[in-house]
Coordinates of N, CA and C in Angstrom, one line a residue:
S1 N 32.8 3.4 2.9 CA 32.1 4.6 3.0 C 30.6 4.3 3.0
F2 N 29.8 5.2 3.5 CA 28.3 5.1 3.6 C 27.7 5.0 2.2
F3 N 28.3 5.7 1.2 CA 27.7 5.7 -0.1 C 27.8 4.4 -0.9
R4 N 28.6 3.5 -0.4 CA 28.7 2.2 -1.1 C 27.5 1.4 -1.0
L5 N 26.6 1.8 0.0 CA 25.4 1.1 0.2 C 24.5 1.2 -1.0
F6 N 24.6 2.3 -1.7 CA 23.8 2.6 -2.9 C 24.1 1.7 -4.1
E7 N 25.2 0.9 -4.0 CA 25.5 0.0 -5.0 C 24.6 -1.3 -5.0
Y8 N 24.0 -1.5 -3.8 CA 23.2 -2.7 -3.6 C 21.8 -2.4 -4.0
L9 N 21.3 -3.3 -4.9 CA 19.9 -3.2 -5.4 C 18.9 -3.3 -4.2
S10 N 19.1 -4.2 -3.3 CA 18.2 -4.4 -2.2 C 18.1 -3.1 -1.3
F11 N 19.2 -2.4 -1.1 CA 19.2 -1.2 -0.3 C 18.4 -0.1 -1.0
R12 N 18.6 0.0 -2.3 CA 17.8 1.0 -3.1 C 16.3 0.7 -3.1
A13 N 16.0 -0.6 -3.2 CA 14.6 -1.0 -3.2 C 13.9 -0.7 -1.9
I14 N 14.6 -1.0 -0.8 CA 14.1 -0.7 0.5 C 13.9 0.8 0.7
L15 N 14.9 1.6 0.2 CA 14.8 3.0 0.3 C 13.7 3.6 -0.5
S16 N 13.4 3.0 -1.6 CA 12.3 3.5 -2.5 C 11.0 3.2 -1.8
V17 N 10.9 2.0 -1.2 CA 9.6 1.7 -0.5 C 9.4 2.6 0.6
L18 N 10.4 2.9 1.4 CA 10.2 3.8 2.5 C 9.9 5.2 2.1
T19 N 10.5 5.6 1.0 CA 10.2 6.9 0.5 C 8.7 7.0 0.0
A20 N 8.3 6.0 -0.7 CA 6.9 6.0 -1.2 C 5.9 6.0 0.0
L21 N 6.2 5.2 1.0 CA 5.4 5.1 2.2 C 5.3 6.4 2.9
G22 N 6.5 7.1 3.1 CA 6.5 8.4 3.7 C 5.7 9.4 3.0
L23 N 5.9 9.4 1.7 CA 5.1 10.4 0.9 C 3.6 10.2 0.9
S24 N 3.2 8.9 0.9 CA 1.8 8.7 1.0 C 1.2 9.0 2.4
L25 N 2.0 8.7 3.4 CA 1.5 9.1 4.8 C 1.5 10.6 5.0
W26 N 2.4 11.3 4.3 CA 2.4 12.8 4.4 C 1.4 13.4 3.6
M27 N 1.2 13.0 2.3 CA 0.3 13.6 1.4 C -1.2 13.0 1.5
G28 N -1.3 11.9 2.1 CA -2.6 11.3 2.2 C -3.7 12.1 2.8
P29 N -3.5 12.7 4.0 CA -4.6 13.5 4.6 C -4.8 14.8 3.8
I30 N -3.8 15.3 3.2 CA -4.0 16.5 2.3 C -4.9 16.1 1.1
M31 N -4.7 15.0 0.5 CA -5.5 14.6 -0.7 C -6.9 14.2 -0.3
I32 N -7.1 13.6 0.9 CA -8.4 13.2 1.4 C -9.2 14.5 1.6
K33 N -8.6 15.5 2.3 CA -9.3 16.8 2.5 C -9.7 17.5 1.2
R34 N -8.8 17.4 0.2 CA -9.0 18.1 -1.1 C -10.2 17.3 -1.8
L35 N -10.2 16.0 -1.8 CA -11.2 15.3 -2.4 C -12.6 15.5 -1.8
Q36 N -12.6 15.7 -0.4 CA -13.8 16.0 0.3 C -14.3 17.4 -0.1
M37 N -13.4 18.3 -0.2 CA -13.7 19.7 -0.6 C -14.3 19.8 -2.0
L38 N -13.8 19.0 -2.9 CA -14.3 19.0 -4.3 C -15.5 18.1 -4.4
Q39 N -15.9 17.4 -3.3 CA -17.1 16.6 -3.3 C -17.0 15.4 -4.3
I40 N -15.8 14.9 -4.4 CA -15.5 13.7 -5.3 C -15.8 12.5 -4.5
G41 N -16.8 11.7 -4.9 CA -17.1 10.5 -4.1 C -18.0 9.7 -4.9
Q42 N -18.4 8.6 -4.3 CA -19.3 7.6 -5.0 C -20.7 7.8 -4.4
V43 N -21.7 7.8 -5.3 CA -23.1 7.9 -4.9 C -23.5 6.6 -4.1
V44 N -24.1 6.8 -3.0 CA -24.6 5.6 -2.2 C -26.0 5.3 -2.8
R45 N -26.2 4.1 -3.2 CA -27.5 3.6 -3.7 C -28.5 3.4 -2.6
N46 N -29.7 3.7 -2.9 CA -30.8 3.6 -1.9 C -31.1 2.1 -1.6
E47 N -30.9 1.2 -2.5 CA -31.3 -0.2 -2.3 C -30.2 -1.0 -1.6
G48 N -29.1 -0.4 -1.2 CA -28.0 -1.1 -0.6 C -28.3 -1.2 0.9
P49 N -27.3 -1.9 1.6 CA -27.5 -2.0 3.1 C -27.4 -0.7 3.8
E50 N -28.1 -0.6 4.9 CA -28.2 0.6 5.7 C -26.9 1.1 6.2
S51 N -25.9 0.1 6.4 CA -24.6 0.5 6.9 C -23.8 1.3 5.9
H52 N -24.2 1.3 4.6 CA -23.5 2.1 3.6 C -23.9 3.6 3.7
F53 N -25.0 3.9 4.3 CA -25.4 5.3 4.4 C -24.5 6.1 5.3
S54 N -23.8 5.4 6.2 CA -22.9 6.1 7.1 C -21.6 6.5 6.4
K55 N -21.4 5.9 5.2 CA -20.2 6.2 4.4 C -20.4 7.4 3.5
R56 N -21.6 8.0 3.5 CA -21.9 9.1 2.6 C -20.9 10.2 2.8
G57 N -20.3 10.7 1.7 CA -19.3 11.8 1.7 C -17.9 11.3 1.8
T58 N -17.7 10.0 1.9 CA -16.3 9.5 2.0 C -15.7 9.5 0.6
P59 N -14.5 10.1 0.4 CA -13.9 10.1 -1.0 C -13.5 8.7 -1.3
T60 N -13.7 8.3 -2.6 CA -13.4 7.0 -3.1 C -12.2 6.9 -4.0
M61 N -11.5 8.0 -4.2 CA -10.4 8.1 -5.1 C -9.1 8.1 -4.3
G62 N -9.1 7.7 -3.0 CA -7.9 7.7 -2.2 C -6.8 6.7 -2.7
G63 N -7.2 5.8 -3.5 CA -6.2 4.8 -4.1 C -5.3 5.5 -5.0
I64 N -5.5 6.7 -5.4 CA -4.6 7.4 -6.3 C -3.3 7.6 -5.7
M65 N -3.3 7.8 -4.4 CA -2.0 8.0 -3.7 C -1.1 6.8 -3.8
I66 N -1.6 5.6 -3.8 CA -0.8 4.4 -3.9 C -0.4 4.2 -5.3

């Protein structure tokens, strides 16, 4: 039967990784929009490289999803 697959640890591990990946891909854009709406981000320092100024407004707490 199909349900005997759940007895294998490797099958359950793969299933949990795929579930976590699916949830992060589904909830990721929602969290990024919410963080931008709440203006949660890192302050760009003036003495840094000019290329960092283009990143102004990018949320930096996206790692919470992972």
